[in-house]
mmCIF file of C-alpha atoms and ligand atoms in Angstrom:
data_model
loop_
_atom_site.group_PDB
_atom_site.id
_atom_site.type_symbol
_atom_site.label_atom_id
_atom_site.label_comp_id
_atom_site.label_asym_id
_atom_site.label_seq_id
_atom_site.Cartn_x
_atom_site.Cartn_y
_atom_site.Cartn_z
ATOM 1 C CA MET J 1 176.675 103.594 112.935
ATOM 2 C CA GLU J 2 177.940 106.665 111.161
ATOM 3 C CA ARG J 3 176.728 110.089 112.128
ATOM 4 C CA ALA J 4 175.455 111.316 108.780
ATOM 5 C CA SER J 5 171.803 112.332 108.646
ATOM 6 C CA PRO J 6 169.550 109.375 109.423
ATOM 7 C CA ARG J 7 168.850 107.034 106.550
ATOM 8 C CA LEU J 8 165.505 105.427 105.949
ATOM 9 C CA PHE J 9 165.728 101.926 107.400
ATOM 10 C CA TYR J 10 163.341 100.508 104.779
ATOM 11 C CA ASP J 11 165.725 101.485 101.975
ATOM 12 C CA PHE J 12 168.013 98.631 102.961
ATOM 13 C CA THR J 13 168.029 95.111 101.605
ATOM 14 C CA LEU J 14 169.170 92.635 104.226
ATOM 15 C CA SER J 15 172.497 92.170 102.472
ATOM 16 C CA ARG J 16 173.212 95.910 102.345
ATOM 17 C CA LEU J 17 172.188 96.315 105.956
ATOM 18 C CA SER J 18 174.490 93.443 106.914
ATOM 19 C CA GLU J 19 177.390 95.116 105.108
ATOM 20 C CA LEU J 20 176.716 98.369 106.909
ATOM 21 C CA VAL J 21 176.437 96.719 110.293
ATOM 22 C CA VAL J 22 179.647 94.733 109.778
ATOM 23 C CA ALA J 23 181.515 97.813 108.524
ATOM 24 C CA GLU J 24 180.702 99.390 111.836
ATOM 25 C CA GLY J 25 182.151 96.570 113.843
ATOM 26 C CA GLU J 26 178.920 94.795 114.739
ATOM 27 C CA LYS J 27 178.144 91.120 114.212
ATOM 28 C CA PRO J 28 176.205 90.367 111.005
ATOM 29 C CA TYR J 29 173.333 88.780 112.976
ATOM 30 C CA ARG J 30 172.427 92.308 114.079
ATOM 31 C CA ALA J 31 170.961 92.991 110.641
ATOM 32 C CA ARG J 32 168.712 89.925 110.815
ATOM 33 C CA GLN J 33 167.721 90.891 114.327
ATOM 34 C CA LEU J 34 166.698 94.374 113.160
ATOM 35 C CA PHE J 35 164.725 92.949 110.246
ATOM 36 C CA GLU J 36 162.941 90.650 112.691
ATOM 37 C CA TRP J 37 161.917 93.548 114.922
ATOM 38 C CA VAL J 38 160.848 95.853 112.151
ATOM 39 C CA TYR J 39 159.145 93.508 109.710
ATOM 40 C CA LYS J 40 157.999 90.554 111.802
ATOM 41 C CA LYS J 41 157.278 92.092 115.198
ATOM 42 C CA ARG J 42 156.248 95.449 113.678
ATOM 43 C CA VAL J 43 158.369 97.325 116.208
ATOM 44 C CA ARG J 44 159.792 100.477 114.645
ATOM 45 C CA ASP J 45 161.095 102.225 117.724
ATOM 46 C CA PRO J 46 164.630 101.132 118.697
ATOM 47 C CA GLU J 47 163.759 101.903 122.336
ATOM 48 C CA LEU J 48 161.434 98.882 122.304
ATOM 49 C CA MET J 49 163.956 96.451 120.826
ATOM 50 C CA SER J 50 164.551 94.665 124.085
ATOM 51 C CA ASP J 51 167.360 92.337 123.051
ATOM 52 C CA VAL J 52 169.425 95.197 121.624
ATOM 53 C CA SER J 53 171.885 96.824 124.015
ATOM 54 C CA LYS J 54 171.148 100.348 125.228
ATOM 55 C CA SER J 55 174.196 101.826 123.567
ATOM 56 C CA TYR J 56 173.361 100.210 120.239
ATOM 57 C CA ARG J 57 169.762 101.416 120.517
ATOM 58 C CA GLU J 58 171.093 104.962 120.826
ATOM 59 C CA ARG J 59 173.238 104.513 117.741
ATOM 60 C CA LEU J 60 170.313 103.100 115.803
ATOM 61 C CA LYS J 61 168.222 106.131 116.628
ATOM 62 C CA GLU J 62 170.899 108.390 115.222
ATOM 63 C CA ALA J 63 171.636 106.326 112.156
ATOM 64 C CA PHE J 64 168.154 105.449 110.946
ATOM 65 C CA SER J 65 164.721 106.846 110.502
ATOM 66 C CA PHE J 66 162.042 104.219 111.072
ATOM 67 C CA ALA J 67 159.239 106.625 110.201
ATOM 68 C CA LEU J 68 156.429 105.269 108.033
ATOM 69 C CA PRO J 69 154.631 107.493 105.539
ATOM 70 C CA GLU J 70 151.929 109.477 107.293
ATOM 71 C CA VAL J 71 148.301 108.853 106.289
ATOM 72 C CA ALA J 72 147.063 112.234 104.991
ATOM 73 C CA ALA J 73 143.692 110.886 103.837
ATOM 74 C CA ARG J 74 141.958 107.555 103.583
ATOM 75 C CA GLN J 75 138.882 106.538 101.611
ATOM 76 C CA GLU J 76 137.122 103.201 102.017
ATOM 77 C CA ALA J 77 134.821 101.853 99.313
ATOM 78 C CA ARG J 78 131.873 99.549 99.866
ATOM 79 C CA ASP J 79 133.723 96.656 98.227
ATOM 80 C CA GLY J 80 136.547 96.890 100.779
ATOM 81 C CA THR J 81 138.966 98.845 98.591
ATOM 82 C CA VAL J 82 140.902 101.338 100.665
ATOM 83 C CA LYS J 83 142.739 104.236 99.124
ATOM 84 C CA PHE J 84 145.491 105.908 101.110
ATOM 85 C CA LEU J 85 146.989 109.292 100.396
ATOM 86 C CA LEU J 86 150.407 109.091 102.037
ATOM 87 C CA ARG J 87 152.774 111.895 102.956
ATOM 88 C CA MET J 88 156.450 111.087 102.576
ATOM 89 C CA GLY J 89 159.225 112.562 104.721
ATOM 90 C CA ASP J 90 159.681 115.560 102.415
ATOM 91 C CA GLY J 91 155.962 116.311 102.240
ATOM 92 C CA SER J 92 155.345 114.663 98.856
ATOM 93 C CA LEU J 93 151.928 113.070 98.567
ATOM 94 C CA VAL J 94 151.592 109.596 97.074
ATOM 95 C CA GLU J 95 148.654 107.259 96.506
ATOM 96 C CA THR J 96 148.549 103.626 97.552
ATOM 97 C CA VAL J 97 145.515 101.398 97.163
ATOM 98 C CA LEU J 98 144.480 98.198 98.923
ATOM 99 C CA MET J 99 142.300 95.916 96.807
ATOM 100 C CA ARG J 100 140.667 92.759 98.089
ATOM 101 C CA TYR J 101 140.542 89.931 95.610
ATOM 102 C CA ASP J 102 139.240 86.486 96.501
ATOM 103 C CA TYR J 103 142.819 85.200 96.267
ATOM 104 C CA GLY J 104 144.330 87.796 98.585
ATOM 105 C CA ASN J 105 144.971 91.372 99.616
ATOM 106 C CA VAL J 106 146.746 93.405 96.970
ATOM 107 C CA ALA J 107 148.638 96.664 97.454
ATOM 108 C CA CYS J 108 148.904 98.923 94.426
ATOM 109 C CA VAL J 109 152.106 100.866 95.046
ATOM 110 C CA SER J 110 153.302 104.137 93.475
ATOM 111 C CA SER J 111 156.868 104.266 92.196
ATOM 112 C CA GLU J 112 157.275 108.004 91.576
ATOM 113 C CA VAL J 113 155.869 111.298 92.819
ATOM 114 C CA GLY J 114 153.797 112.228 89.762
ATOM 115 C CA CYS J 115 154.499 110.813 86.314
ATOM 116 C CA SER J 116 155.985 112.228 83.135
ATOM 117 C CA MET J 117 154.859 109.531 80.721
ATOM 118 C CA GLY J 118 151.826 111.606 79.711
ATOM 119 C CA CYS J 119 149.444 108.781 78.727
ATOM 120 C CA ALA J 120 146.315 110.378 77.294
ATOM 121 C CA PHE J 121 143.805 108.490 79.485
ATOM 122 C CA CYS J 122 145.610 108.630 82.829
ATOM 123 C CA ALA J 123 145.025 110.935 85.786
ATOM 124 C CA SER J 124 148.478 110.358 87.299
ATOM 125 C CA GLY J 125 150.144 112.309 84.521
ATOM 126 C CA LEU J 126 148.080 115.382 85.335
ATOM 127 C CA LEU J 127 150.793 116.031 87.915
ATOM 128 C CA LYS J 128 154.266 115.754 86.388
ATOM 129 C CA LYS J 129 156.956 113.735 88.060
ATOM 130 C CA THR J 130 158.901 115.621 90.691
ATOM 131 C CA ARG J 131 161.096 112.695 91.761
ATOM 132 C CA GLY J 132 161.349 108.921 92.003
ATOM 133 C CA LEU J 133 160.449 107.254 95.277
ATOM 134 C CA SER J 134 163.165 105.436 97.172
ATOM 135 C CA SER J 135 162.879 101.690 97.725
ATOM 136 C CA GLY J 136 162.118 102.389 101.384
ATOM 137 C CA GLU J 137 159.302 104.772 100.513
ATOM 138 C CA MET J 138 157.740 101.976 98.451
ATOM 139 C CA VAL J 139 158.296 99.487 101.289
ATOM 140 C CA GLY J 140 156.651 102.082 103.577
ATOM 141 C CA GLN J 141 153.509 102.038 101.406
ATOM 142 C CA CYS J 142 153.301 98.262 101.871
ATOM 143 C CA LEU J 143 153.885 98.517 105.614
ATOM 144 C CA VAL J 144 151.074 101.052 106.034
ATOM 145 C CA ILE J 145 148.729 98.649 104.253
ATOM 146 C CA ASP J 146 150.030 95.568 106.047
ATOM 147 C CA ASP J 147 149.659 97.294 109.431
ATOM 148 C CA PHE J 148 146.123 98.326 108.491
ATOM 149 C CA LEU J 149 145.264 94.738 107.524
ATOM 150 C CA HIS J 150 146.913 93.376 110.653
ATOM 151 C CA GLN J 151 144.337 95.190 112.789
ATOM 152 C CA GLY J 152 141.735 92.875 111.243
ATOM 153 C CA ASN J 153 143.996 89.806 111.495
ATOM 154 C CA GLU J 154 144.664 89.865 107.784
ATOM 155 C CA ARG J 155 147.860 90.275 105.861
ATOM 156 C CA LEU J 156 149.164 91.730 102.661
ATOM 157 C CA SER J 157 149.684 88.910 100.159
ATOM 158 C CA HIS J 158 150.236 90.553 96.765
ATOM 159 C CA VAL J 159 151.880 93.716 95.473
ATOM 160 C CA VAL J 160 151.456 95.395 92.087
ATOM 161 C CA VAL J 161 153.632 98.343 91.115
ATOM 162 C CA MET J 162 150.788 99.963 89.198
ATOM 163 C CA GLY J 163 150.229 103.171 91.129
ATOM 164 C CA THR J 164 151.491 106.550 90.027
ATOM 165 C CA GLY J 165 154.786 106.633 88.159
ATOM 166 C CA GLU J 166 156.749 104.535 85.720
ATOM 167 C CA PRO J 167 158.651 101.827 87.643
ATOM 168 C CA PHE J 168 161.239 101.369 84.897
ATOM 169 C CA ASP J 169 161.988 105.088 85.059
ATOM 170 C CA ASN J 170 163.102 104.370 88.644
ATOM 171 C CA TYR J 171 164.566 100.949 87.977
ATOM 172 C CA ASP J 172 167.179 100.460 90.702
ATOM 173 C CA ALA J 173 164.937 101.622 93.531
ATOM 174 C CA VAL J 174 162.100 99.410 92.282
ATOM 175 C CA MET J 175 164.380 96.381 92.075
ATOM 176 C CA ASP J 176 165.629 96.934 95.626
ATOM 177 C CA PHE J 177 162.025 97.383 96.706
ATOM 178 C CA VAL J 178 160.903 94.053 95.253
ATOM 179 C CA ARG J 179 163.910 92.308 96.793
ATOM 180 C CA ILE J 180 163.054 93.711 100.219
ATOM 181 C CA ILE J 181 159.352 92.809 100.188
ATOM 182 C CA ASN J 182 160.141 89.408 98.688
ATOM 183 C CA ASP J 183 162.671 88.584 101.430
ATOM 184 C CA ASP J 184 161.284 86.010 103.861
ATOM 185 C CA ARG J 185 162.926 87.872 106.693
ATOM 186 C CA ALA J 186 160.998 91.005 105.710
ATOM 187 C CA LEU J 187 157.437 90.889 104.308
ATOM 188 C CA GLY J 188 157.939 87.581 102.525
ATOM 189 C CA ILE J 189 155.624 88.405 99.615
ATOM 190 C CA GLY J 190 156.106 85.578 97.102
ATOM 191 C CA ALA J 191 157.827 86.623 93.871
ATOM 192 C CA ARG J 192 154.893 85.273 91.878
ATOM 193 C CA HIS J 193 152.651 87.544 93.914
ATOM 194 C CA ILE J 194 154.551 90.662 92.831
ATOM 195 C CA THR J 195 153.920 92.399 89.494
ATOM 196 C CA VAL J 196 155.783 95.325 88.000
ATOM 197 C CA SER J 197 153.940 97.211 85.256
ATOM 198 C CA THR J 198 155.649 99.320 82.606
ATOM 199 C CA CYS J 199 154.452 101.533 79.778
ATOM 200 C CA GLY J 200 157.160 99.869 77.680
ATOM 201 C CA ILE J 201 160.711 101.075 78.286
ATOM 202 C CA ILE J 202 162.433 98.539 76.125
ATOM 203 C CA GLU J 203 165.979 98.436 77.484
ATOM 204 C CA LYS J 204 164.599 97.917 80.988
ATOM 205 C CA ILE J 205 162.289 95.122 79.859
ATOM 206 C CA ARG J 206 165.360 93.379 78.483
ATOM 207 C CA ARG J 207 167.294 93.958 81.696
ATOM 208 C CA TYR J 208 164.416 92.826 83.909
ATOM 209 C CA GLY J 209 164.198 89.526 82.028
ATOM 210 C CA LYS J 210 167.812 88.815 82.948
ATOM 211 C CA GLU J 211 167.498 89.581 86.678
ATOM 212 C CA GLY J 212 166.767 85.943 87.473
ATOM 213 C CA LEU J 213 163.719 86.833 89.530
ATOM 214 C CA GLN J 214 160.345 85.109 89.435
ATOM 215 C CA ILE J 215 158.510 88.447 89.599
ATOM 216 C CA ASN J 216 155.723 89.096 87.094
ATOM 217 C CA LEU J 217 155.917 91.666 84.344
ATOM 218 C CA ALA J 218 152.952 93.560 82.917
ATOM 219 C CA ILE J 219 153.159 95.757 79.851
ATOM 220 C CA SER J 220 150.674 98.572 79.310
ATOM 221 C CA LEU J 221 149.961 98.087 75.625
ATOM 222 C CA HIS J 222 146.516 99.660 75.135
ATOM 223 C CA ALA J 223 146.673 99.535 71.355
ATOM 224 C CA SER J 224 146.818 96.976 68.558
ATOM 225 C CA ASN J 225 148.720 99.181 66.129
ATOM 226 C CA GLU J 226 151.407 101.837 66.102
ATOM 227 C CA LYS J 227 149.124 104.731 65.184
ATOM 228 C CA THR J 228 146.724 104.203 68.078
ATOM 229 C CA ARG J 229 149.512 103.550 70.542
ATOM 230 C CA ARG J 230 151.187 106.832 69.593
ATOM 231 C CA LEU J 231 147.896 108.618 70.013
ATOM 232 C CA LEU J 232 147.458 107.261 73.535
ATOM 233 C CA MET J 233 151.006 106.914 74.848
ATOM 234 C CA PRO J 234 153.821 109.372 74.105
ATOM 235 C CA ILE J 235 156.373 106.679 75.006
ATOM 236 C CA ALA J 236 155.397 104.941 71.741
ATOM 237 C CA ARG J 237 157.007 107.758 69.776
ATOM 238 C CA GLY J 238 160.399 106.678 71.060
ATOM 239 C CA TYR J 239 159.912 102.920 70.929
ATOM 240 C CA SER J 240 158.222 101.141 68.051
ATOM 241 C CA MET J 241 155.658 98.454 68.633
ATOM 242 C CA ASP J 242 157.790 95.922 66.734
ATOM 243 C CA ASP J 243 160.751 96.578 69.010
ATOM 244 C CA LEU J 244 158.495 96.345 72.051
ATOM 245 C CA ILE J 245 157.074 92.993 71.010
ATOM 246 C CA SER J 246 160.519 91.643 70.182
ATOM 247 C CA ALA J 247 161.758 92.727 73.644
ATOM 248 C CA CYS J 248 158.794 90.809 75.080
ATOM 249 C CA HIS J 249 159.801 87.666 73.186
ATOM 250 C CA GLN J 250 163.316 88.101 74.542
ATOM 251 C CA TYR J 251 161.920 88.532 78.066
ATOM 252 C CA VAL J 252 159.986 85.260 77.813
ATOM 253 C CA GLU J 253 163.075 83.497 76.511
ATOM 254 C CA ASP J 254 165.341 84.859 79.242
ATOM 255 C CA SER J 255 162.971 84.526 82.186
ATOM 256 C CA GLY J 256 160.923 81.538 81.095
ATOM 257 C CA ARG J 257 157.887 83.447 82.320
ATOM 258 C CA ARG J 258 154.589 84.410 80.806
ATOM 259 C CA LEU J 259 153.919 88.141 80.702
ATOM 260 C CA THR J 260 150.715 90.143 80.875
ATOM 261 C CA PHE J 261 149.550 92.844 78.503
ATOM 262 C CA GLU J 262 147.229 95.439 79.928
ATOM 263 C CA TYR J 263 144.767 96.825 77.430
ATOM 264 C CA ILE J 264 142.327 99.543 78.460
ATOM 265 C CA LEU J 265 139.273 99.348 76.239
ATOM 266 C CA ILE J 266 138.303 102.841 75.116
ATOM 267 C CA ASP J 267 135.116 103.498 73.215
ATOM 268 C CA GLY J 268 135.733 103.991 69.504
ATOM 269 C CA ILE J 269 139.523 104.221 69.908
ATOM 270 C CA ASN J 270 140.890 100.697 70.290
ATOM 271 C CA ASP J 271 137.888 98.407 70.794
ATOM 272 C CA SER J 272 136.785 97.360 67.285
ATOM 273 C CA ASP J 273 136.699 93.795 65.963
ATOM 274 C CA GLU J 274 139.551 94.774 63.685
ATOM 275 C CA ASN J 275 141.589 95.887 66.720
ATOM 276 C CA ALA J 276 140.977 92.517 68.396
ATOM 277 C CA ARG J 277 142.148 90.670 65.291
ATOM 278 C CA GLU J 278 145.197 92.911 64.982
ATOM 279 C CA LEU J 279 146.053 92.350 68.636
ATOM 280 C CA ALA J 280 145.731 88.585 68.320
ATOM 281 C CA SER J 281 148.096 88.533 65.362
ATOM 282 C CA LEU J 282 150.553 90.903 67.075
ATOM 283 C CA LEU J 283 150.775 88.559 70.069
ATOM 284 C CA LYS J 284 150.838 85.336 68.114
ATOM 285 C CA GLY J 285 153.351 82.867 69.469
ATOM 286 C CA LEU J 286 154.124 84.956 72.553
ATOM 287 C CA LEU J 287 153.686 83.401 76.010
ATOM 288 C CA CYS J 288 151.271 85.960 77.442
ATOM 289 C CA TYR J 289 147.919 86.923 78.887
ATOM 290 C CA VAL J 290 145.840 89.902 77.894
ATOM 291 C CA ASN J 291 144.125 91.706 80.727
ATOM 292 C CA LEU J 292 141.323 93.894 79.379
ATOM 293 C CA ILE J 293 140.781 96.889 81.640
ATOM 294 C CA PRO J 294 137.559 98.874 81.806
ATOM 295 C CA LEU J 295 138.543 102.531 81.462
ATOM 296 C CA ASN J 296 138.296 104.457 84.684
ATOM 297 C CA PRO J 297 136.892 107.721 83.334
ATOM 298 C CA VAL J 298 138.933 110.752 84.354
ATOM 299 C CA LYS J 299 136.979 113.969 84.172
ATOM 300 C CA GLU J 300 139.865 115.932 82.651
ATOM 301 C CA LYS J 301 140.128 113.426 79.772
ATOM 302 C CA PRO J 302 137.890 112.986 76.688
ATOM 303 C CA PHE J 303 137.620 109.183 76.681
ATOM 304 C CA ALA J 304 134.665 106.920 77.405
ATOM 305 C CA ARG J 305 134.484 103.329 78.505
ATOM 306 C CA SER J 306 133.997 100.695 75.822
ATOM 307 C CA LYS J 307 130.827 98.608 75.864
ATOM 308 C CA ARG J 308 132.447 95.858 73.840
ATOM 309 C CA ALA J 309 134.631 94.185 76.473
ATOM 310 C CA ARG J 310 132.937 90.767 76.310
ATOM 311 C CA ARG J 311 132.928 90.713 72.520
ATOM 312 C CA PHE J 312 136.576 91.850 72.374
ATOM 313 C CA ALA J 313 137.577 89.172 74.888
ATOM 314 C CA ASP J 314 135.739 86.472 72.947
ATOM 315 C CA LEU J 315 137.466 87.442 69.715
ATOM 316 C CA LEU J 316 140.860 87.164 71.402
ATOM 317 C CA LEU J 317 139.968 83.883 73.078
ATOM 318 C CA SER J 318 138.765 82.397 69.809
ATOM 319 C CA ARG J 319 142.190 83.188 68.372
ATOM 320 C CA GLY J 320 143.948 81.395 71.198
ATOM 321 C CA VAL J 321 144.959 84.449 73.252
ATOM 322 C CA LYS J 322 144.497 83.925 76.995
ATOM 323 C CA THR J 323 142.315 86.850 78.020
ATOM 324 C CA THR J 324 140.674 88.122 81.192
ATOM 325 C CA ILE J 325 138.558 91.177 81.931
ATOM 326 C CA ARG J 326 139.798 93.049 84.988
ATOM 327 C CA LYS J 327 137.506 93.259 87.967
ATOM 328 C CA GLU J 328 136.784 96.792 89.049
ATOM 329 C CA PHE J 329 137.389 98.164 92.491
ATOM 330 C CA GLY J 330 136.427 101.208 94.453
ATOM 331 C CA THR J 331 134.164 102.777 91.862
ATOM 332 C CA ASP J 332 132.439 104.785 94.588
ATOM 333 C CA ILE J 333 135.705 106.428 95.677
ATOM 334 C CA ASP J 334 138.374 108.240 93.665
ATOM 335 C CA ALA J 335 140.094 104.972 92.889
ATOM 336 C CA ALA J 336 141.122 105.762 89.325
ATOM 337 C CA CYS J 337 144.841 106.116 89.061
ATOM 338 C CA GLY J 338 146.002 109.380 90.564
ATOM 339 C CA GLN J 339 142.607 110.904 91.201
ATOM 340 C CA LEU J 340 142.792 111.296 94.947
ATOM 341 C CA ARG J 341 146.135 113.006 94.742
ATOM 342 C CA VAL J 342 144.928 115.321 91.987
ATOM 343 C CA LYS J 343 141.986 116.259 94.187
ATOM 344 C CA TYR J 344 144.385 117.187 96.964
ATOM 345 C CA GLY J 345 146.392 119.346 94.586
ATOM 346 C CA GLY J 346 149.495 117.158 94.381
ATOM 347 C CA GLY J 347 152.445 116.974 96.742
ATOM 348 C CA ASN J 348 154.939 119.092 98.587
ATOM 349 C CA GLN J 349 152.440 120.672 100.897
ATOM 350 C CA ARG J 350 152.150 120.088 104.592
HETATM 351 N N1 SAH B 1 153.590 103.423 84.392
HETATM 352 C C1 SAH B 1 153.245 102.051 84.577
HETATM 353 C C2 SAH B 1 152.549 101.735 85.874
HETATM 354 C C3 SAH B 1 151.499 102.695 86.351
HETATM 355 S S1 SAH B 1 149.982 102.726 85.450
HETATM 356 C C4 SAH B 1 152.451 101.570 83.391
HETATM 357 O O1 SAH B 1 152.188 102.349 82.491
HETATM 358 O O2 SAH B 1 152.154 100.397 83.337
HETATM 359 C C5 SAH B 1 149.200 101.217 85.872
HETATM 360 C C6 SAH B 1 148.117 100.792 84.904
HETATM 361 O O3 SAH B 1 146.949 101.617 85.040
HETATM 362 C C7 SAH B 1 148.560 100.926 83.468
HETATM 363 O O4 SAH B 1 148.179 99.819 82.692
HETATM 364 C C8 SAH B 1 147.829 102.172 83.058
HETATM 365 O O5 SAH B 1 147.766 102.267 81.678
HETATM 366 C C9 SAH B 1 146.502 101.986 83.768
HETATM 367 N N2 SAH B 1 145.656 103.180 83.784
HETATM 368 C C10 SAH B 1 146.035 104.470 83.784
HETATM 369 N N3 SAH B 1 144.970 105.285 83.716
HETATM 370 C C11 SAH B 1 143.881 104.503 83.685
HETATM 371 C C12 SAH B 1 142.487 104.766 83.613
HETATM 372 N N4 SAH B 1 141.990 106.002 83.561
HETATM 373 N N5 SAH B 1 141.647 103.692 83.590
HETATM 374 C C13 SAH B 1 142.126 102.429 83.646
HETATM 375 N N6 SAH B 1 143.437 102.124 83.726
HETATM 376 C C14 SAH B 1 144.317 103.143 83.744
#
């Protein structure tokens, strides 16, 4: 292994690790062996990798960091939701949430430190983006949760990239991340159990559809017309709703997959009968679901939760739009996007 400063082991896909190992004169099986130790046996100290020679163990220690993010704070809700505030190697603080659905254990992973998208209803954007997270830092979030679950003989089964940050603003790292957690020799999370959520960066939606992956895509739409979307989401000023919807059609064509629209219902802003009708006609003919999200009130923001979720859902359903209302988690802790981190004053502090 080369003597540059140690690289984060979890940044590596198996194929890139194999290339590195081979370039340094080792047999390619070494990479699989390391994956086995780290991801399957949960051993992250080369000293304990008993079938690795002593000299190679020394080289591993120099070449790689196997450090997981450190748990700076943890909150557990009565419904089993666990929110982790994690400290990355450089001191940045990041939120990761474990949610327990009846179908499995879901990690909600952050993709950036802070967020610059500036959505009007979101707490994450209260702290601007300082940097993107590396693929390994996202893998680290999953490992912290999977290790936590392992103590109770459970495992992580699903991952949503819906924490702080805009995944498509950090595209390459997010794609490496999903490849690593999807790999059977690593965490083996099924592609259909992974969802990436975007506020609507059109060129990346088009690219994602052509990746040939079975990973789910969710689009944060939150509005049935241009005017409301611009009011709520600054990204809409750069990308029109028509272009967004046409990129979604292209995505379905390229990937053959149904996509999900997330729609936070906000009292008096986007929850009228007219909005439901508009939304149904906007999505006509598109292979999709709508996931209606109860607003998580953020005290710094002026919005209130809609009381019309059932009615709104019924209007969509009656127009043939597949619609669900999202279950809520962790209402007794600071589970709304970004709130725990805001409470701790952001990142870069030790
Ligand atoms: N930037 C990406 C992923 C992170 S946000 C995106 O925009 O999709 C993940 C989801 O949480 C988005 O649908 C976002 O709009 C939603 N969200 C943000 N703030 C919220 C709040 N206060 N209540 C409910 N959902 C919220």
